[in-house]
Amino acid sequence: MGTRLAPWLLLLLLQLAGASHVVHRSLEAEQAPSSVPASIVSPLLRTGYHFQPPMNWINGPLYYKGWYHLFYQYNPKGAVWGNIVWAHSVSRDLINWIALEPAIKPDIPSDQYGCWSGSATILPDGTPAILYTGIDRPNINYQVQNIAFPKNASDPLLREWVKPAYNPVATPEPGMNATQFRDPTTAWYVDGHWRMLVGGLKGARRGLAYLYRSRDFKTWVRSKHPLHSALTGMWECPDFFPLQAPGLQGGLDTSVPSVKYVLKNSLDLTRYDYYTVGTYNKVMERYVPDNPAGDYHRLRYDYGNFYASKTFFDPVKHRRILLGWANESDSVTYDKAKGWAGIHAIPRKVWLDPSGKQLLQWPIEELETLRGKSVSVSDKVVKPGEHFQVTGLGTYQADVEVSLEVSGLEKAEALDPAFADDAERLCGAKGADVRGGVVFGLWVLASAGLEEKTAVFFRVFKPAGHGAKPVVLMCTDPTKSSLSPDLYKPTFAGFVDTDISSGKISLRSLIDRSVVESFGAGGKTCILSRVYPSMAIGDKAHLYVFNNGEADIKISHLKAWEMKKPLMNGA
């Protein structure tokens, strides 16, 4: 993009140059052991347009006085867990990020052994407040909830935060598991009281969202019963927010009452994020999922490597933005050798599907400003067992949108009932290279001889009964993504609630060196996967449309863009 800086970025850099703080952009990385393959530490595997300082959970995103703020748990001394502070980056557009001084560090009795996850709330006078979990005792992870406010609310960059003397504002009560009590949500205001949720665990299995109320945002009292609970294990990073009517793409501020709500939690047992759509009774202080089985057969934001997510309301474009975190799929040894670990998914706009049953997700429109050189393909037929290479641009850092059409759905396989409720196991059994029926999609980050390739694809199965629609599986198969040893290469998959009877379906994949982030059927099913090619790196990476089924596949339209790097990416 050259050396010319956007005016807002130049102004910010001048501001920071005059400040006395240090911008944290480096790690104390260890020397790469000789056993680490050279490809693993290649700078060409460090993502180009995904936000990637060394990080962990996402905390309290918000918009304030013209700036988007992103807080995240960060180790300034290494690419592994430990020495955790709240790092802080700011952006005008959610794409170009500037790293600031860490916002919250352990410095009061109630967080002296750690500052863990939390959320931001905008108070009625426009002042932001951060609720977060602190560790106040050594070695036992005794968890309490704290609050912090800007030292100078007139500073749009919110560079300094203060913690009032009345911290902590919520502590474990007798009978509560004090080591499983964390991650307060954005608060919402109803009938004279603020409410917030804190994740917890009761007994061995019951995950729950403790409900707290406050009149003044200082004194918080726990409700007699949780907002909701289920036998799923510990609930980390709960999130609770209202939705617009089905099909409307706008978002709502957290305190705006609505007919439909989302309750999301991150399950400590599985390391995945799950959500339900339901109703909130503000009188009874209860949340009820629309699907009675929703707590045990729940929807996921992303069926891949995606965890500890957080949403916030963007008042500028009246949308709800989802931010999620993806860790590495290689070893701690490799992470130390690289000197970085973890990325953020591209921010996604989320809204309620017209069916009212699930959320739709789509990369924010600002991402398109990074699009560069492009190529298009239309009306290209790919015969059974064949593949078609997309040429004319570099595809190791790309955005690909493709509309596909299959003409022989009658050739689809029957779905084995043993896999009917387990998409991931089905993908493991019916990977991309298992031919037959109706199976097609993309090979991304592929080597010229296809020794390495990551498949993002659909497999269609016959309807289960009269009048039923075909079953569509979306899968990311990285089992052949790299020849490097000792990599974790799981298949990821989810069913797509779409009617493919017409034969038409769409796919968008964001390819970024070591991450593939895909959106099926307009954002109904999303999968993020981490991969580490040893051959398909840089200009050695290729892109194909493949057909491993028994019916013709037509590329109705495909457009792919090379993606530029943001001006600055926070690291």
PDB file of N, CA and C in Angstrom, residues 30 72 104 205 220 247 251 257 287 339 408 433 440 490 536 538 562:
ATOM      1  N   GLU A  30      11.828 -16.989  22.393  1.00  0.00           N
ATOM      2  CA  GLU A  30      12.971 -17.869  22.557  1.00  0.00           C
ATOM      3  C   GLU A  30      13.602 -18.188  21.203  1.00  0.00           C
ATOM      4  N   TYR A  72      -7.654  -7.045  24.955  1.00  0.00           N
ATOM      5  CA  TYR A  72      -7.436  -8.482  24.862  1.00  0.00           C
ATOM      6  C   TYR A  72      -6.371  -8.888  25.863  1.00  0.00           C
ATOM      7  N   ILE A 104      -5.244  -2.247  31.458  1.00  0.00           N
ATOM      8  CA  ILE A 104      -5.482  -2.703  32.833  1.00  0.00           C
ATOM      9  C   ILE A 104      -4.396  -3.691  33.211  1.00  0.00           C
ATOM     10  N   ARG A 205     -21.267 -30.301  36.862  1.00  0.00           N
ATOM     11  CA  ARG A 205     -21.668 -30.193  35.463  1.00  0.00           C
ATOM     12  C   ARG A 205     -22.514 -28.972  35.113  1.00  0.00           C
ATOM     13  N   TRP A 220     -23.556  -4.180  43.638  1.00  0.00           N
ATOM     14  CA  TRP A 220     -24.193  -5.235  42.854  1.00  0.00           C
ATOM     15  C   TRP A 220     -24.674  -6.350  43.777  1.00  0.00           C
ATOM     16  N   GLY A 247     -34.501 -11.266   9.883  1.00  0.00           N
ATOM     17  CA  GLY A 247     -34.177 -10.752   8.562  1.00  0.00           C
ATOM     18  C   GLY A 247     -33.664  -9.329   8.539  1.00  0.00           C
ATOM     19  N   GLY A 251     -28.447  -3.820  14.276  1.00  0.00           N
ATOM     20  CA  GLY A 251     -28.255  -4.308  15.632  1.00  0.00           C
ATOM     21  C   GLY A 251     -28.942  -3.406  16.633  1.00  0.00           C
ATOM     22  N   PRO A 257     -34.974  -3.085  24.797  1.00  0.00           N
ATOM     23  CA  PRO A 257     -35.769  -4.313  24.917  1.00  0.00           C
ATOM     24  C   PRO A 257     -36.144  -4.871  23.553  1.00  0.00           C
ATOM     25  N   TYR A 287     -34.313 -16.396  31.105  1.00  0.00           N
ATOM     26  CA  TYR A 287     -34.132 -16.547  29.668  1.00  0.00           C
ATOM     27  C   TYR A 287     -34.560 -17.950  29.283  1.00  0.00           C
ATOM     28  N   GLY A 339       7.339 -16.793  18.014  1.00  0.00           N
ATOM     29  CA  GLY A 339       7.255 -15.538  18.739  1.00  0.00           C
ATOM     30  C   GLY A 339       5.895 -14.912  18.701  1.00  0.00           C
ATOM     31  N   GLY A 408     -27.007 -32.564 -10.493  1.00  0.00           N
ATOM     32  CA  GLY A 408     -27.392 -33.964 -10.293  1.00  0.00           C
ATOM     33  C   GLY A 408     -27.617 -34.326  -8.838  1.00  0.00           C
ATOM     34  N   ASP A 433     -11.485 -36.037   0.114  1.00  0.00           N
ATOM     35  CA  ASP A 433     -10.974 -36.965  -0.882  1.00  0.00           C
ATOM     36  C   ASP A 433     -11.811 -38.234  -1.029  1.00  0.00           C
ATOM     37  N   PHE A 440     -18.197 -31.038  -3.485  1.00  0.00           N
ATOM     38  CA  PHE A 440     -17.509 -30.029  -4.291  1.00  0.00           C
ATOM     39  C   PHE A 440     -17.120 -28.851  -3.403  1.00  0.00           C
ATOM     40  N   PRO A 490      -7.309 -31.045  12.679  1.00  0.00           N
ATOM     41  CA  PRO A 490      -8.653 -31.618  12.794  1.00  0.00           C
ATOM     42  C   PRO A 490      -9.560 -31.154  11.662  1.00  0.00           C
ATOM     43  N   ALA A 536       3.049 -24.784   0.182  1.00  0.00           N
ATOM     44  CA  ALA A 536       2.090 -23.829  -0.393  1.00  0.00           C
ATOM     45  C   ALA A 536       2.139 -22.504   0.356  1.00  0.00           C
ATOM     46  N   GLY A 538       3.342 -18.307   0.215  1.00  0.00           N
ATOM     47  CA  GLY A 538       3.603 -17.188  -0.685  1.00  0.00           C
ATOM     48  C   GLY A 538       3.120 -17.483  -2.097  1.00  0.00           C
ATOM     49  N   GLU A 562      -6.848 -10.337  -4.459  1.00  0.00           N
ATOM     50  CA  GLU A 562      -5.693 -10.282  -3.581  1.00  0.00           C
ATOM     51  C   GLU A 562      -6.003  -9.302  -2.455  1.00  0.00           C
TER      52      GLU A 562
END
